[in-house]
Tab-separated table of C-alpha atoms and ligand atoms in Angstrom:
chain	number	residue	atom	x	y	z
T	1	MET	CA	105.921	84.116	65.810
T	2	LYS	CA	107.450	81.741	63.263
T	3	HIS	CA	109.670	79.108	64.802
T	4	TYR	CA	112.329	77.212	62.819
T	5	LYS	CA	114.764	74.496	63.845
T	6	ILE	CA	118.152	74.905	62.117
T	7	VAL	CA	120.894	72.310	62.396
T	8	ILE	CA	124.357	73.877	62.427
T	9	LEU	CA	127.173	71.666	61.146
T	10	ALA	CA	130.337	73.761	61.446
T	11	GLY	CA	132.809	71.069	60.338
T	12	ASP	CA	136.545	71.515	59.958
T	13	GLY	CA	139.186	74.112	59.014
T	14	ILE	CA	137.511	77.498	58.477
T	15	GLY	CA	134.094	75.816	58.837
T	16	PRO	CA	133.561	76.969	62.459
T	17	GLU	CA	134.647	80.549	61.648
T	18	ILE	CA	132.343	81.097	58.679
T	19	THR	CA	129.540	79.210	60.449
T	20	ALA	CA	129.847	81.630	63.362
T	21	SER	CA	129.274	84.449	60.834
T	22	ALA	CA	126.219	82.675	59.420
T	23	THR	CA	124.650	82.193	62.877
T	24	GLU	CA	125.415	85.819	63.814
T	25	ILE	CA	123.471	86.872	60.729
T	26	LEU	CA	120.562	84.542	61.560
T	27	LYS	CA	120.439	86.016	65.073
T	28	GLU	CA	120.377	89.519	63.577
T	29	VAL	CA	117.528	88.504	61.246
T	30	SER	CA	115.605	87.088	64.211
T	31	LYS	CA	116.158	90.256	66.289
T	32	HIS	CA	114.345	92.373	63.702
T	33	SER	CA	111.582	89.995	62.583
T	34	ASP	CA	108.867	87.637	63.813
T	35	ILE	CA	111.110	84.621	63.241
T	36	LYS	CA	112.767	82.619	65.994
T	37	PHE	CA	115.535	80.156	65.182
T	38	ASP	CA	116.456	77.225	67.408
T	39	PHE	CA	120.039	76.197	66.660
T	40	ILE	CA	121.109	72.595	67.126
T	41	GLU	CA	124.868	72.183	66.797
T	42	LYS	CA	126.323	68.851	65.673
T	43	VAL	CA	129.832	67.774	64.694
T	44	ILE	CA	130.581	66.496	61.204
T	45	GLY	CA	133.575	65.545	59.052
T	46	GLY	CA	137.026	65.289	60.623
T	47	ARG	CA	135.846	66.424	64.071
T	48	SER	CA	133.217	63.690	64.043
T	49	ILE	CA	135.854	61.108	63.059
T	50	ASP	CA	137.986	62.242	66.006
T	51	LEU	CA	135.079	62.150	68.453
T	52	HIS	CA	132.906	59.283	67.174
T	53	GLY	CA	135.068	57.348	64.682
T	54	THR	CA	132.732	58.197	61.792
T	55	PRO	CA	132.361	61.376	59.643
T	56	ILE	CA	128.640	61.554	60.455
T	57	THR	CA	126.670	59.741	63.139
T	58	ASN	CA	123.137	58.383	62.727
T	59	ASP	CA	122.068	60.758	65.486
T	60	THR	CA	123.279	63.765	63.421
T	61	LEU	CA	121.517	62.427	60.338
T	62	GLU	CA	118.269	61.987	62.259
T	63	VAL	CA	118.443	65.490	63.741
T	64	CYS	CA	118.974	66.888	60.207
T	65	LEU	CA	116.015	64.864	58.915
T	66	SER	CA	113.724	66.386	61.550
T	67	SER	CA	114.950	69.984	61.095
T	68	ASP	CA	113.509	72.844	59.047
T	69	SER	CA	116.877	73.418	57.372
T	70	VAL	CA	120.599	72.710	57.740
T	71	PHE	CA	123.614	75.020	57.503
T	72	LEU	CA	126.975	73.395	56.829
T	73	GLY	CA	130.409	75.073	57.030
T	74	ALA	CA	132.969	72.785	55.371
T	75	VAL	CA	134.633	69.460	56.044
T	76	GLY	CA	138.045	67.882	55.494
T	77	GLY	CA	141.700	68.677	55.926
T	78	PRO	CA	145.186	67.143	55.787
T	79	LYS	CA	144.773	65.494	59.204
T	80	TRP	CA	142.273	63.038	57.695
T	81	ASP	CA	143.838	62.632	54.220
T	82	ASN	CA	145.026	59.102	54.976
T	83	VAL	CA	141.800	57.858	56.534
T	84	GLU	CA	140.320	54.946	54.526
T	85	HIS	CA	138.024	56.078	51.693
T	86	ASP	CA	134.649	55.124	53.219
T	87	ASN	CA	135.441	56.981	56.400
T	88	LYS	CA	136.819	60.227	54.901
T	89	PRO	CA	135.287	63.543	56.100
T	90	GLU	CA	133.849	64.206	52.608
T	91	GLN	CA	131.784	60.985	52.871
T	92	ALA	CA	129.647	62.824	55.437
T	93	LEU	CA	128.507	65.255	52.727
T	94	LEU	CA	127.613	62.493	50.291
T	95	LYS	CA	125.680	60.638	53.020
T	96	LEU	CA	123.837	63.806	54.080
T	97	ARG	CA	122.892	64.736	50.516
T	98	LYS	CA	121.666	61.225	49.794
T	99	SER	CA	119.788	60.771	53.112
T	100	LEU	CA	118.041	64.158	52.844
T	101	GLY	CA	117.308	63.578	49.145
T	102	LEU	CA	119.031	66.848	48.169
T	103	TYR	CA	119.168	66.224	44.447
T	104	SER	CA	119.417	69.791	43.180
T	105	ASN	CA	122.328	72.014	44.040
T	106	LEU	CA	121.903	75.684	43.120
T	107	ARG	CA	125.103	77.660	42.736
T	108	PRO	CA	124.656	81.283	41.686
T	109	ALA	CA	127.671	83.224	40.437
T	110	ASN	CA	127.259	86.932	39.934
T	111	VAL	CA	129.525	89.912	40.169
T	112	PHE	CA	129.337	92.631	42.770
T	113	LYS	CA	130.168	95.872	40.915
T	114	SER	CA	132.659	96.903	43.607
T	115	LEU	CA	134.648	93.681	43.070
T	116	ILE	CA	134.866	93.875	39.326
T	117	ASN	CA	138.645	94.373	39.569
T	118	SER	CA	139.180	91.500	42.026
T	119	SER	CA	138.527	88.858	39.394
T	120	SER	CA	141.374	87.454	37.330
T	121	LEU	CA	139.145	88.094	34.287
T	122	LYS	CA	138.812	91.462	32.537
T	123	PRO	CA	136.033	93.743	33.874
T	124	ASN	CA	134.320	94.073	30.467
T	125	ILE	CA	134.095	90.266	30.226
T	126	ILE	CA	132.482	89.684	33.620
T	127	GLU	CA	130.425	92.860	34.086
T	128	ASP	CA	126.701	92.050	34.676
T	129	THR	CA	127.329	88.298	34.686
T	130	ASP	CA	124.561	86.415	36.473
T	131	ILE	CA	124.790	82.639	36.162
T	132	LEU	CA	122.880	80.001	38.075
T	133	ILE	CA	124.472	76.559	37.917
T	134	VAL	CA	122.097	73.711	38.772
T	135	ARG	CA	124.185	70.685	39.646
T	136	GLU	CA	122.611	67.232	40.024
T	137	LEU	CA	123.758	66.216	43.493
T	138	THR	CA	122.713	62.702	44.445
T	139	GLY	CA	123.580	60.682	41.349
T	140	GLY	CA	126.270	60.274	38.726
T	141	ILE	CA	129.828	59.129	39.153
T	142	TYR	CA	130.102	60.167	42.824
T	143	PHE	CA	127.521	57.545	43.773
T	144	GLY	CA	127.613	54.906	40.991
T	145	SER	CA	128.646	51.332	41.635
T	146	PRO	CA	130.689	49.306	41.066
T	147	ARG	CA	133.540	51.445	42.298
T	148	GLY	CA	136.915	50.583	43.700
T	149	LYS	CA	140.635	50.264	43.176
T	150	ASP	CA	143.261	47.576	43.415
T	151	LYS	CA	146.969	47.522	42.605
T	152	LYS	CA	146.314	47.384	38.840
T	153	ARG	CA	143.342	49.691	38.245
T	154	GLY	CA	140.795	52.090	39.690
T	155	TRP	CA	137.146	52.301	38.546
T	156	ASN	CA	133.917	54.258	39.013
T	157	THR	CA	130.488	54.098	37.399
T	158	LEU	CA	128.637	56.963	35.750
T	159	GLU	CA	124.930	56.185	35.571
T	160	TYR	CA	121.731	58.252	35.538
T	161	SER	CA	118.146	57.005	35.735
T	162	LYS	CA	115.217	58.615	33.921
T	163	ASN	CA	113.690	59.867	37.171
T	164	GLU	CA	116.977	61.460	38.291
T	165	VAL	CA	117.363	63.439	35.053
T	166	GLU	CA	113.676	64.358	34.809
T	167	ARG	CA	113.439	65.894	38.271
T	168	ILE	CA	116.605	68.023	37.928
T	169	ALA	CA	115.427	69.112	34.455
T	170	HIS	CA	112.051	70.228	35.877
T	171	VAL	CA	113.801	72.234	38.642
T	172	SER	CA	116.068	73.900	36.053
T	173	PHE	CA	113.317	74.792	33.566
T	174	LYS	CA	111.224	76.286	36.383
T	175	LEU	CA	114.181	78.374	37.597
T	176	ALA	CA	114.855	79.524	34.021
T	177	GLN	CA	111.193	80.542	33.640
T	178	ASN	CA	111.671	83.001	36.519
T	179	ARG	CA	114.882	84.409	35.046
T	180	THR	CA	115.700	85.184	31.391
T	181	LYS	CA	114.290	81.865	30.095
T	182	ASN	CA	117.567	80.460	28.818
T	183	LEU	CA	118.718	77.006	29.875
T	184	VAL	CA	122.000	75.418	28.793
T	185	SER	CA	122.239	71.659	29.359
T	186	VAL	CA	125.896	70.664	29.740
T	187	HIS	CA	127.042	67.115	29.006
T	188	LYS	CA	129.495	65.092	26.914
T	189	SER	CA	127.096	63.311	24.579
T	190	ASN	CA	129.712	63.034	21.807
T	191	VAL	CA	131.563	60.481	23.967
T	192	LEU	CA	129.383	59.206	26.833
T	193	GLU	CA	126.179	57.130	26.534
T	194	SER	CA	125.079	58.429	29.959
T	195	SER	CA	125.251	61.943	28.468
T	196	GLN	CA	123.261	60.923	25.360
T	197	PHE	CA	120.607	59.623	27.754
T	198	TRP	CA	120.776	62.872	29.768
T	199	GLN	CA	120.341	64.923	26.575
T	200	ASP	CA	117.327	62.874	25.407
T	201	ILE	CA	115.489	63.193	28.736
T	202	VAL	CA	116.172	66.937	29.098
T	203	HIS	CA	114.712	67.431	25.574
T	204	GLU	CA	111.647	65.362	26.500
T	205	VAL	CA	111.047	67.514	29.601
T	206	HIS	CA	111.574	70.646	27.489
T	207	THR	CA	108.275	69.969	25.670
T	208	GLU	CA	106.525	71.095	28.897
T	209	TYR	CA	108.428	74.416	28.979
T	210	SER	CA	108.134	75.856	25.489
T	211	ASP	CA	108.766	79.410	26.766
T	212	VAL	CA	112.346	78.453	27.758
T	213	LYS	CA	115.125	78.313	25.154
T	214	LEU	CA	117.162	75.115	25.573
T	215	THR	CA	120.740	74.840	24.272
T	216	ASP	CA	123.052	71.807	24.494
T	217	MET	CA	126.741	72.320	25.178
T	218	TYR	CA	129.659	69.916	25.621
T	219	VAL	CA	131.309	70.300	29.008
T	220	ASP	CA	134.758	71.135	27.602
T	221	ASN	CA	133.243	73.944	25.527
T	222	ALA	CA	131.180	75.121	28.529
T	223	ALA	CA	134.343	75.435	30.661
T	224	MET	CA	135.872	77.598	27.941
T	225	GLN	CA	132.716	79.670	27.327
T	226	ILE	CA	132.274	80.499	31.044
T	227	ILE	CA	135.683	82.194	30.945
T	228	HIS	CA	135.381	83.554	27.380
T	229	ASN	CA	131.864	85.030	27.529
T	230	PRO	CA	130.081	84.347	30.848
T	231	LYS	CA	127.261	86.819	30.054
T	232	GLN	CA	125.794	84.391	27.493
T	233	PHE	CA	124.623	82.114	30.339
T	234	ASP	CA	121.505	82.288	32.471
T	235	VAL	CA	120.776	78.842	33.967
T	236	ILE	CA	123.130	75.888	33.407
T	237	VAL	CA	122.009	72.359	34.305
T	238	THR	CA	124.519	69.554	34.495
T	239	GLN	CA	125.442	66.301	36.187
T	240	ASN	CA	127.215	65.979	39.525
T	241	LEU	CA	130.895	65.885	38.480
T	242	PHE	CA	130.638	68.501	35.700
T	243	GLY	CA	128.710	70.844	38.033
T	244	ASP	CA	131.353	70.506	40.734
T	245	ILE	CA	134.066	71.631	38.327
T	246	LEU	CA	132.126	74.304	36.417
T	247	SER	CA	131.010	76.041	39.614
T	248	ASP	CA	134.618	76.373	40.800
T	249	ILE	CA	135.487	77.845	37.394
T	250	SER	CA	132.634	80.318	37.725
T	251	ALA	CA	134.016	81.292	41.160
T	252	MET	CA	136.751	83.125	39.285
T	253	ILE	CA	134.097	85.462	37.872
T	254	THR	CA	133.136	86.527	41.392
T	255	GLY	CA	136.753	87.166	42.418
T	256	SER	CA	137.136	84.484	45.103
T	257	LEU	CA	135.893	81.057	46.061
T	258	GLY	CA	134.922	82.736	49.326
T	259	MET	CA	132.070	84.552	47.548
T	260	LEU	CA	130.001	81.603	46.273
T	261	PRO	CA	126.942	80.403	48.213
T	262	SER	CA	124.923	77.292	47.490
T	263	ALA	CA	121.586	75.677	48.239
T	264	SER	CA	120.943	71.950	48.137
T	265	ILE	CA	117.259	71.224	47.758
T	266	GLY	CA	115.169	68.074	47.757
T	267	ASP	CA	111.447	67.430	47.876
T	268	ASN	CA	111.323	67.548	51.699
T	269	HIS	CA	114.630	68.921	52.994
T	270	SER	CA	117.189	71.654	52.364
T	271	MET	CA	120.792	72.404	53.223
T	272	TYR	CA	122.828	75.558	52.657
T	273	GLU	CA	126.613	75.770	52.466
T	274	PRO	CA	129.394	77.817	50.900
T	275	VAL	CA	130.848	76.278	47.740
T	276	HIS	CA	134.387	76.493	49.122
T	277	GLY	CA	136.094	73.831	51.227
T	278	SER	CA	137.684	73.943	54.665
T	279	ALA	CA	140.675	76.055	53.482
T	280	PRO	CA	143.158	74.507	55.962
T	281	ASP	CA	145.684	77.231	55.032
T	282	LEU	CA	143.400	79.852	56.644
T	283	ALA	CA	141.966	77.834	59.535
T	284	GLY	CA	142.023	79.521	62.940
T	285	LYS	CA	143.280	82.853	61.557
T	286	ASN	CA	139.925	84.711	61.468
T	287	THR	CA	140.715	85.801	57.884
T	288	ALA	CA	138.288	83.643	55.852
T	289	ASN	CA	135.781	85.436	53.668
T	290	PRO	CA	132.310	84.961	55.219
T	291	VAL	CA	130.378	86.247	52.160
T	292	ALA	CA	129.628	82.755	50.773
T	293	ALA	CA	128.258	81.742	54.182
T	294	ILE	CA	126.179	84.915	54.585
T	295	LEU	CA	124.745	84.659	51.050
T	296	SER	CA	123.937	80.990	51.742
T	297	ILE	CA	121.758	82.250	54.619
T	298	ALA	CA	120.148	84.737	52.194
T	299	MET	CA	119.336	81.771	49.929
T	300	MET	CA	117.896	79.848	52.904
T	301	MET	CA	115.613	82.782	53.716
T	302	GLU	CA	114.312	82.961	50.156
T	303	ILE	CA	114.032	79.307	49.192
T	304	THR	CA	113.158	77.421	52.390
T	305	PHE	CA	111.362	80.137	54.391
T	306	ASN	CA	109.944	82.220	51.534
T	307	GLU	CA	111.291	85.407	53.190
T	308	LYS	CA	112.175	87.235	49.996
T	309	THR	CA	112.544	90.693	51.553
T	310	ILE	CA	114.923	89.437	54.259
T	311	SER	CA	116.903	87.649	51.576
T	312	SER	CA	117.260	90.680	49.319
T	313	ASN	CA	118.095	92.896	52.328
T	314	LEU	CA	120.925	90.524	53.288
T	315	TYR	CA	122.208	90.534	49.733
T	316	GLN	CA	122.042	94.355	49.739
T	317	ALA	CA	123.860	94.538	53.097
T	318	VAL	CA	126.758	92.491	51.698
T	319	SER	CA	126.774	94.627	48.559
T	320	ASP	CA	126.795	97.872	50.602
T	321	ALA	CA	129.681	96.621	52.758
T	322	LEU	CA	131.709	95.751	49.648
T	323	GLU	CA	130.732	99.025	47.978
T	324	ASP	CA	132.296	100.910	50.908
T	325	GLY	CA	135.570	99.109	50.186
T	326	HIS	CA	135.333	96.580	53.023
T	327	GLY	CA	136.399	92.982	52.561
T	328	THR	CA	138.644	90.143	53.657
T	329	ALA	CA	142.183	89.605	52.305
T	330	ASP	CA	141.102	87.404	49.370
T	331	ILE	CA	139.166	90.274	47.733
T	332	ILE	CA	141.003	93.394	48.952
T	333	ASN	CA	144.066	94.288	46.908
T	334	ASP	CA	145.737	96.307	49.678
T	335	GLU	CA	146.293	93.752	52.461
T	336	SER	CA	146.717	96.414	55.140
T	337	LEU	CA	143.068	97.429	54.551
T	338	SER	CA	141.617	93.927	54.732
T	339	LEU	CA	139.245	92.987	57.540
T	340	SER	CA	138.975	89.872	59.673
T	341	THR	CA	136.046	87.455	59.305
T	342	THR	CA	134.354	88.852	62.413
T	343	GLU	CA	134.970	92.504	61.489
T	344	PHE	CA	133.441	92.041	58.049
T	345	THR	CA	130.462	90.153	59.530
T	346	ASN	CA	129.842	93.013	61.968
T	347	ILE	CA	129.848	95.516	59.111
T	348	VAL	CA	127.279	93.425	57.209
T	349	LYS	CA	125.115	93.407	60.358
T	350	GLU	CA	125.402	97.211	60.622
T	351	LYS	CA	124.483	97.599	56.934
T	352	TYR	CA	121.506	95.265	57.373
T	353	LEU	CA	120.227	97.345	60.283
T	354	LYS	CA	120.699	100.536	58.250
T	355	ILE	CA	118.634	99.071	55.403
T	356	LEU	CA	115.836	98.078	57.807
T	357	THR	CA	115.846	101.506	59.464
T	358	LYS	CA	115.625	103.206	56.078
T	359	GLN	CA	112.757	100.943	55.006
T	360	LEU	CA	110.927	101.669	58.276
T	361	GLU	CA	111.374	105.451	57.828
T	362	GLY	CA	110.204	105.164	54.217
T	363	SER	CA	107.021	103.388	55.268
T	364	LYS	CA	106.059	106.105	57.816
V	1	LIG	N1	131.817	71.310	50.953
V	1	LIG	C1	132.948	71.004	51.565
V	1	LIG	O1	132.989	70.803	52.756
V	1	LIG	C2	134.217	70.936	50.766
V	1	LIG	C3	134.282	71.426	49.450
V	1	LIG	C4	135.507	71.413	48.787
V	1	LIG	C5	136.627	70.905	49.423
V	1	LIG	N2	136.517	70.399	50.683
V	1	LIG	C6	137.679	69.916	51.436
V	1	LIG	O2	138.394	71.069	51.924
V	1	LIG	C7	139.782	70.749	52.030
V	1	LIG	C8	140.600	71.793	51.290
V	1	LIG	O3	140.276	71.706	49.893
V	1	LIG	P1	140.806	72.709	48.784
V	1	LIG	O4	142.032	73.393	49.284
V	1	LIG	O5	140.841	71.965	47.521
V	1	LIG	O6	139.618	73.768	48.600
V	1	LIG	P2	139.239	75.040	49.477
V	1	LIG	O7	137.985	75.583	48.921
V	1	LIG	O8	139.228	74.704	50.915
V	1	LIG	O9	140.420	76.100	49.220
V	1	LIG	C9	140.859	76.473	47.926
V	1	LIG	C10	141.519	77.859	47.985
V	1	LIG	O10	140.513	78.850	48.214
V	1	LIG	C11	140.775	79.576	49.404
V	1	LIG	N3	139.492	79.779	50.102
V	1	LIG	C12	138.524	78.858	50.267
V	1	LIG	N4	137.519	79.376	50.989
V	1	LIG	C13	137.878	80.643	51.280
V	1	LIG	C14	137.254	81.694	52.014
V	1	LIG	N5	136.051	81.561	52.605
V	1	LIG	N6	137.906	82.873	52.133
V	1	LIG	C15	139.113	83.059	51.545
V	1	LIG	N7	139.740	82.101	50.821
V	1	LIG	C16	139.129	80.902	50.703
V	1	LIG	C17	141.721	78.697	50.233
V	1	LIG	O11	142.497	79.475	51.089
V	1	LIG	C18	142.508	78.001	49.142
V	1	LIG	O12	143.576	78.815	48.727
V	1	LIG	C19	139.943	69.347	51.454
V	1	LIG	O13	139.987	68.443	52.529
V	1	LIG	C20	138.694	69.144	50.624
V	1	LIG	O14	138.325	67.798	50.497
V	1	LIG	C21	135.349	70.430	51.371
């Protein structure tokens, strides 16, 4: 029996609802495999501010550091908008990423055939799109100092060290090697010295991966190209801020922000979370799309636990559920046919079981 300790950080807004879906799926995986998950639930973000006066406690950080992996829902909401900067719910994410050393953030964006009409882009533009955005997560302008604001100005620092660019470049080239061997490095080297530095280092690392084609692209052009011709991309590597924005743009290819999973990986730790935020407008209504959360679990199975079959079965279960016309309100055109978060999760569980049963029958 394999035994894994998973920290569950539900967070705020729709966080608890989509996290409940993710844990339901983990329990289903456990039921039909030799894997046992121990769940340790901790508060984070706004709820942690309310309970402990800080968006993340040292105890929560320590529990995450000693876990096999972490699942995070989402943090933030209007209730905490006026909290002082260093104590905002979102600071918990930055602290977690930094403390766990999660420097590479993988954000896949691909299109489920059944949702091709849910996107605001034309079907022929997005059909067969399969992009993997690799966002540097522990450096850049979100972490640089000095930073601050006074009555006359506000300032932040954008800085990257050689080691920070090298390690994210290695991760990206390796991922590209296992895909179609195309890597686009996105920066703004026509204006920013930090981007010229980024470009130089990525080219240096490229000499170790001659089988991968490397292309440079300015971030403004990349934003346009993702909408204009997304199929041209395989793996995109970029710095923290640009990756944050480009992955939300690529969400439009998938039809909804509720569809995008993510993995944050370091040398010793991992965390999985949907790309979307706490969606305060949907909180407590049981209408949030749980697909991003469920696919984040599929990524956890593949990347952290090397359970590739479980991962692809989960992906297939989501695809089968969508193929049958099921979905939450954000992806179903006819609102009267849309399902609740829990209803859709249950259908994914049923589809997963069906896939396993079929595989078992096939192996007899
Ligand atoms: N990782 C995180 O925890 C994270 C990420 C982004 C934003 N936030 C925080 O979340 C709060 C709200 O931010 P926002 O409104 O800019 O972004 P958001 O992602 O929460 O919502 C943007 C839009 O997408 C919709 N949406 C998001 N997730 C959905 C889902 N699963 N199903 C259906 N629709 C979904 C929302 O209803 C909203 O219309 C803010 O406090 C922000 O700081 C947190």
